[in-house]
Structure formats: C-alpha cells, structure tokens
Amino acid sequence: GDVVEEIQRTPRIGSGVVFFDGSKKLLEFVNSSGSEKTDKDWLDNFVNKSPKKFEIVLRDEKGDIKYQATGQLNHTITQSNITSDSDPSSQYQRSNHNKSIQLSDGNYLLIIGKGGTNGGSGGSYANGYGIVITTSVDTGGGMGNDIILLVLPYKHVTQNTPRSFKGWSTDHEICFINGGKFGTASNGDLL
C-alpha cells in the first residue's frame, strides 16, 4: 500500500539521529549501507548524562533535517528503565512505558532499556536499547504501530540474530516516513 511505497522512498542510508543537550552531542546513531550498529552501549552516554532538556534531530544522507523535536526528562532514569519501569524484556509493550516523554511536536518518545532478552516479531523491540517515536502511547498493545521514527540496531543484542520484522535489513536501523507513520504490527512488511 501507500505506507510501503513511502518507506521505500524515504532516505535511511547515511541518515543519522542525534540527541543534543544544548550544544553538547549526547548520542549519534548513523545508519550506513551494509553495516550495522554493534555497540550494545550506544545509548549509555544519554542515560549517564540524564539531561533535563534535550533535542532530537534526524538528518538524511545530504544533511537535511527531516525530523526535529525537543523533550524534557522529569524523572530519574537508569540503563534498564528510561521511559518504562518494567523489566527491559517487557518493554515491547507500549502500555509498559508509563514514563513516555511527550515531545514538542506532540509525539511521544519511548526508549527501550538496555538488558532485554526478548525476540519474535513484537518482542524484537525489547532486546537491547531502542528508540521509538510514536503518535500515541494509548494503543493497548505492542510497539509496532503508529511509528514516526524507529532507531534500533539490526541484530538482537543477546542472540546476535536479526530482529524479527518482515523486510528488516541493515539499511533499516533508522526508519522514518517524511510526514507519515508506519508499523511493524502483525509482522507486516517494513519495506
């Protein structure tokens, strides 16, 4: 359908997501063709700094800004519990993100904590750190729908196997639709 075509046209390779605290870079995640993020600690600096205010910027391979929003942390975070008080292996459920962060554009930031060991089509979200920006946290189910921006390493951290999303590849560690939303629910096509 339309969502499938839109994702295919969206630049991902060479794109990067950066979190800032003022002018200080807290995190940079770059998606390069044919390579994958293998650093299981990639979000540690953000957690360790725990900025009260931060900015998220997504740039395409040309350096053009495709998404930008600000947010505030109003609670204490740990590597395991950033926007959820649940065990990291259960953080694939949106309803478990009781501390989601509403961003300046009205969307919600959900960050899956480090240490999860889950798998499967839904559970693949809860295996190591992950960033999901979504239009709603009130979906009553899994993570895989109404997604604006998804940032996940290609492989599960604990099993060293690709995440179980249909069409998932190293080129999709950053997924974004310009002005739209997408999903991985019901093992639907990502591409």
PDB file of N, CA, C and O in Angstrom, residues 36-65:
ATOM      1  N   GLU A  36      26.241  -2.367  10.320  1.00  0.00           N
ATOM      2  CA  GLU A  36      25.265  -2.373  11.387  1.00  0.00           C
ATOM      3  C   GLU A  36      25.862  -1.839  12.673  1.00  0.00           C
ATOM      4  O   GLU A  36      27.072  -1.862  12.873  1.00  0.00           O
ATOM      5  N   LYS A  37      24.996  -1.349  13.524  1.00  0.00           N
ATOM      6  CA  LYS A  37      25.390  -0.865  14.841  1.00  0.00           C
ATOM      7  C   LYS A  37      25.570  -2.081  15.731  1.00  0.00           C
ATOM      8  O   LYS A  37      24.651  -2.850  15.943  1.00  0.00           O
ATOM      9  N   THR A  38      26.778  -2.291  16.229  1.00  0.00           N
ATOM     10  CA  THR A  38      27.045  -3.466  17.070  1.00  0.00           C
ATOM     11  C   THR A  38      27.387  -3.079  18.502  1.00  0.00           C
ATOM     12  O   THR A  38      27.575  -3.952  19.338  1.00  0.00           O
ATOM     13  N   ASP A  39      27.438  -1.795  18.783  1.00  0.00           N
ATOM     14  CA  ASP A  39      27.758  -1.322  20.120  1.00  0.00           C
ATOM     15  C   ASP A  39      26.511  -1.405  21.003  1.00  0.00           C
ATOM     16  O   ASP A  39      25.580  -0.630  20.842  1.00  0.00           O
ATOM     17  N   LYS A  40      26.480  -2.342  21.927  1.00  0.00           N
ATOM     18  CA  LYS A  40      25.303  -2.511  22.783  1.00  0.00           C
ATOM     19  C   LYS A  40      25.157  -1.382  23.797  1.00  0.00           C
ATOM     20  O   LYS A  40      24.121  -1.236  24.429  1.00  0.00           O
ATOM     21  N   ASP A  41      26.177  -0.550  23.928  1.00  0.00           N
ATOM     22  CA  ASP A  41      26.172   0.549  24.891  1.00  0.00           C
ATOM     23  C   ASP A  41      25.868   1.902  24.239  1.00  0.00           C
ATOM     24  O   ASP A  41      26.113   2.945  24.828  1.00  0.00           O
ATOM     25  N   TRP A  42      25.320   1.917  23.036  1.00  0.00           N
ATOM     26  CA  TRP A  42      25.212   3.137  22.234  1.00  0.00           C
ATOM     27  C   TRP A  42      24.374   4.244  22.875  1.00  0.00           C
ATOM     28  O   TRP A  42      24.528   5.406  22.534  1.00  0.00           O
ATOM     29  N   LEU A  43      23.523   3.934  23.833  1.00  0.00           N
ATOM     30  CA  LEU A  43      22.694   4.955  24.469  1.00  0.00           C
ATOM     31  C   LEU A  43      23.171   5.312  25.881  1.00  0.00           C
ATOM     32  O   LEU A  43      22.588   6.159  26.556  1.00  0.00           O
ATOM     33  N   ASP A  44      24.254   4.684  26.320  1.00  0.00           N
ATOM     34  CA  ASP A  44      24.750   4.900  27.688  1.00  0.00           C
ATOM     35  C   ASP A  44      25.034   6.364  28.003  1.00  0.00           C
ATOM     36  O   ASP A  44      24.725   6.836  29.096  1.00  0.00           O
ATOM     37  N   ASN A  45      25.644   7.102  27.086  1.00  0.00           N
ATOM     38  CA  ASN A  45      26.002   8.490  27.363  1.00  0.00           C
ATOM     39  C   ASN A  45      24.762   9.332  27.656  1.00  0.00           C
ATOM     40  O   ASN A  45      24.765  10.150  28.574  1.00  0.00           O
ATOM     41  N   PHE A  46      23.708   9.127  26.885  1.00  0.00           N
ATOM     42  CA  PHE A  46      22.453   9.841  27.131  1.00  0.00           C
ATOM     43  C   PHE A  46      21.936   9.524  28.533  1.00  0.00           C
ATOM     44  O   PHE A  46      21.559  10.420  29.294  1.00  0.00           O
ATOM     45  N   VAL A  47      21.924   8.240  28.885  1.00  0.00           N
ATOM     46  CA  VAL A  47      21.428   7.828  30.204  1.00  0.00           C
ATOM     47  C   VAL A  47      22.309   8.389  31.315  1.00  0.00           C
ATOM     48  O   VAL A  47      21.809   8.931  32.303  1.00  0.00           O
ATOM     49  N   ASN A  48      23.612   8.277  31.152  1.00  0.00           N
ATOM     50  CA  ASN A  48      24.528   8.751  32.187  1.00  0.00           C
ATOM     51  C   ASN A  48      24.429  10.263  32.412  1.00  0.00           C
ATOM     52  O   ASN A  48      24.558  10.739  33.534  1.00  0.00           O
ATOM     53  N   LYS A  49      24.201  11.013  31.360  1.00  0.00           N
ATOM     54  CA  LYS A  49      24.067  12.471  31.476  1.00  0.00           C
ATOM     55  C   LYS A  49      22.677  12.868  31.970  1.00  0.00           C
ATOM     56  O   LYS A  49      22.524  13.915  32.589  1.00  0.00           O
ATOM     57  N   SER A  50      21.665  12.056  31.655  1.00  0.00           N
ATOM     58  CA  SER A  50      20.273  12.319  32.064  1.00  0.00           C
ATOM     59  C   SER A  50      19.896  13.795  31.921  1.00  0.00           C
ATOM     60  O   SER A  50      19.547  14.458  32.897  1.00  0.00           O
ATOM     61  N   PRO A  51      19.928  14.324  30.692  1.00  0.00           N
ATOM     62  CA  PRO A  51      19.662  15.757  30.525  1.00  0.00           C
ATOM     63  C   PRO A  51      18.214  16.103  30.858  1.00  0.00           C
ATOM     64  O   PRO A  51      17.301  15.357  30.519  1.00  0.00           O
ATOM     65  N   LYS A  52      18.018  17.212  31.529  1.00  0.00           N
ATOM     66  CA  LYS A  52      16.650  17.653  31.831  1.00  0.00           C
ATOM     67  C   LYS A  52      15.916  18.043  30.550  1.00  0.00           C
ATOM     68  O   LYS A  52      14.739  17.779  30.393  1.00  0.00           O
ATOM     69  N   LYS A  53      16.627  18.690  29.628  1.00  0.00           N
ATOM     70  CA  LYS A  53      16.065  19.068  28.335  1.00  0.00           C
ATOM     71  C   LYS A  53      16.978  18.519  27.243  1.00  0.00           C
ATOM     72  O   LYS A  53      18.189  18.484  27.407  1.00  0.00           O
ATOM     73  N   PHE A  54      16.385  18.085  26.153  1.00  0.00           N
ATOM     74  CA  PHE A  54      17.182  17.545  25.052  1.00  0.00           C
ATOM     75  C   PHE A  54      16.482  17.819  23.730  1.00  0.00           C
ATOM     76  O   PHE A  54      15.300  18.172  23.701  1.00  0.00           O
ATOM     77  N   GLU A  55      17.228  17.676  22.660  1.00  0.00           N
ATOM     78  CA  GLU A  55      16.705  17.856  21.309  1.00  0.00           C
ATOM     79  C   GLU A  55      17.056  16.629  20.491  1.00  0.00           C
ATOM     80  O   GLU A  55      18.153  16.085  20.595  1.00  0.00           O
ATOM     81  N   ILE A  56      16.116  16.184  19.661  1.00  0.00           N
ATOM     82  CA  ILE A  56      16.322  15.052  18.751  1.00  0.00           C
ATOM     83  C   ILE A  56      16.345  15.619  17.337  1.00  0.00           C
ATOM     84  O   ILE A  56      15.438  16.362  16.952  1.00  0.00           O
ATOM     85  N   VAL A  57      17.359  15.253  16.561  1.00  0.00           N
ATOM     86  CA  VAL A  57      17.467  15.721  15.178  1.00  0.00           C
ATOM     87  C   VAL A  57      17.760  14.522  14.283  1.00  0.00           C
ATOM     88  O   VAL A  57      18.700  13.772  14.530  1.00  0.00           O
ATOM     89  N   LEU A  58      16.944  14.348  13.248  1.00  0.00           N
ATOM     90  CA  LEU A  58      17.174  13.330  12.220  1.00  0.00           C
ATOM     91  C   LEU A  58      17.578  14.048  10.943  1.00  0.00           C
ATOM     92  O   LEU A  58      16.870  14.945  10.484  1.00  0.00           O
ATOM     93  N   ARG A  59      18.721  13.672  10.413  1.00  0.00           N
ATOM     94  CA  ARG A  59      19.187  14.231   9.145  1.00  0.00           C
ATOM     95  C   ARG A  59      19.279  13.124   8.107  1.00  0.00           C
ATOM     96  O   ARG A  59      19.606  11.987   8.437  1.00  0.00           O
ATOM     97  N   ASP A  60      19.003  13.461   6.855  1.00  0.00           N
ATOM     98  CA  ASP A  60      19.162  12.479   5.787  1.00  0.00           C
ATOM     99  C   ASP A  60      20.618  12.450   5.341  1.00  0.00           C
ATOM    100  O   ASP A  60      21.475  13.142   5.904  1.00  0.00           O
ATOM    101  N   GLU A  61      20.888  11.660   4.314  1.00  0.00           N
ATOM    102  CA  GLU A  61      22.280  11.490   3.866  1.00  0.00           C
ATOM    103  C   GLU A  61      22.874  12.770   3.302  1.00  0.00           C
ATOM    104  O   GLU A  61      24.086  12.908   3.218  1.00  0.00           O
ATOM    105  N   LYS A  62      22.044  13.749   2.944  1.00  0.00           N
ATOM    106  CA  LYS A  62      22.535  15.036   2.453  1.00  0.00           C
ATOM    107  C   LYS A  62      22.772  16.028   3.584  1.00  0.00           C
ATOM    108  O   LYS A  62      23.289  17.113   3.356  1.00  0.00           O
ATOM    109  N   GLY A  63      22.341  15.666   4.795  1.00  0.00           N
ATOM    110  CA  GLY A  63      22.475  16.565   5.930  1.00  0.00           C
ATOM    111  C   GLY A  63      21.244  17.418   6.189  1.00  0.00           C
ATOM    112  O   GLY A  63      21.233  18.235   7.100  1.00  0.00           O
ATOM    113  N   ASP A  64      20.193  17.237   5.370  1.00  0.00           N
ATOM    114  CA  ASP A  64      18.965  17.999   5.561  1.00  0.00           C
ATOM    115  C   ASP A  64      18.183  17.450   6.755  1.00  0.00           C
ATOM    116  O   ASP A  64      18.065  16.232   6.932  1.00  0.00           O
ATOM    117  N   ILE A  65      17.642  18.346   7.549  1.00  0.00           N
ATOM    118  CA  ILE A  65      16.846  17.942   8.708  1.00  0.00           C
ATOM    119  C   ILE A  65      15.506  17.388   8.234  1.00  0.00           C
ATOM    120  O   ILE A  65      14.776  18.041   7.492  1.00  0.00           O
TER     121      ILE A  65
END
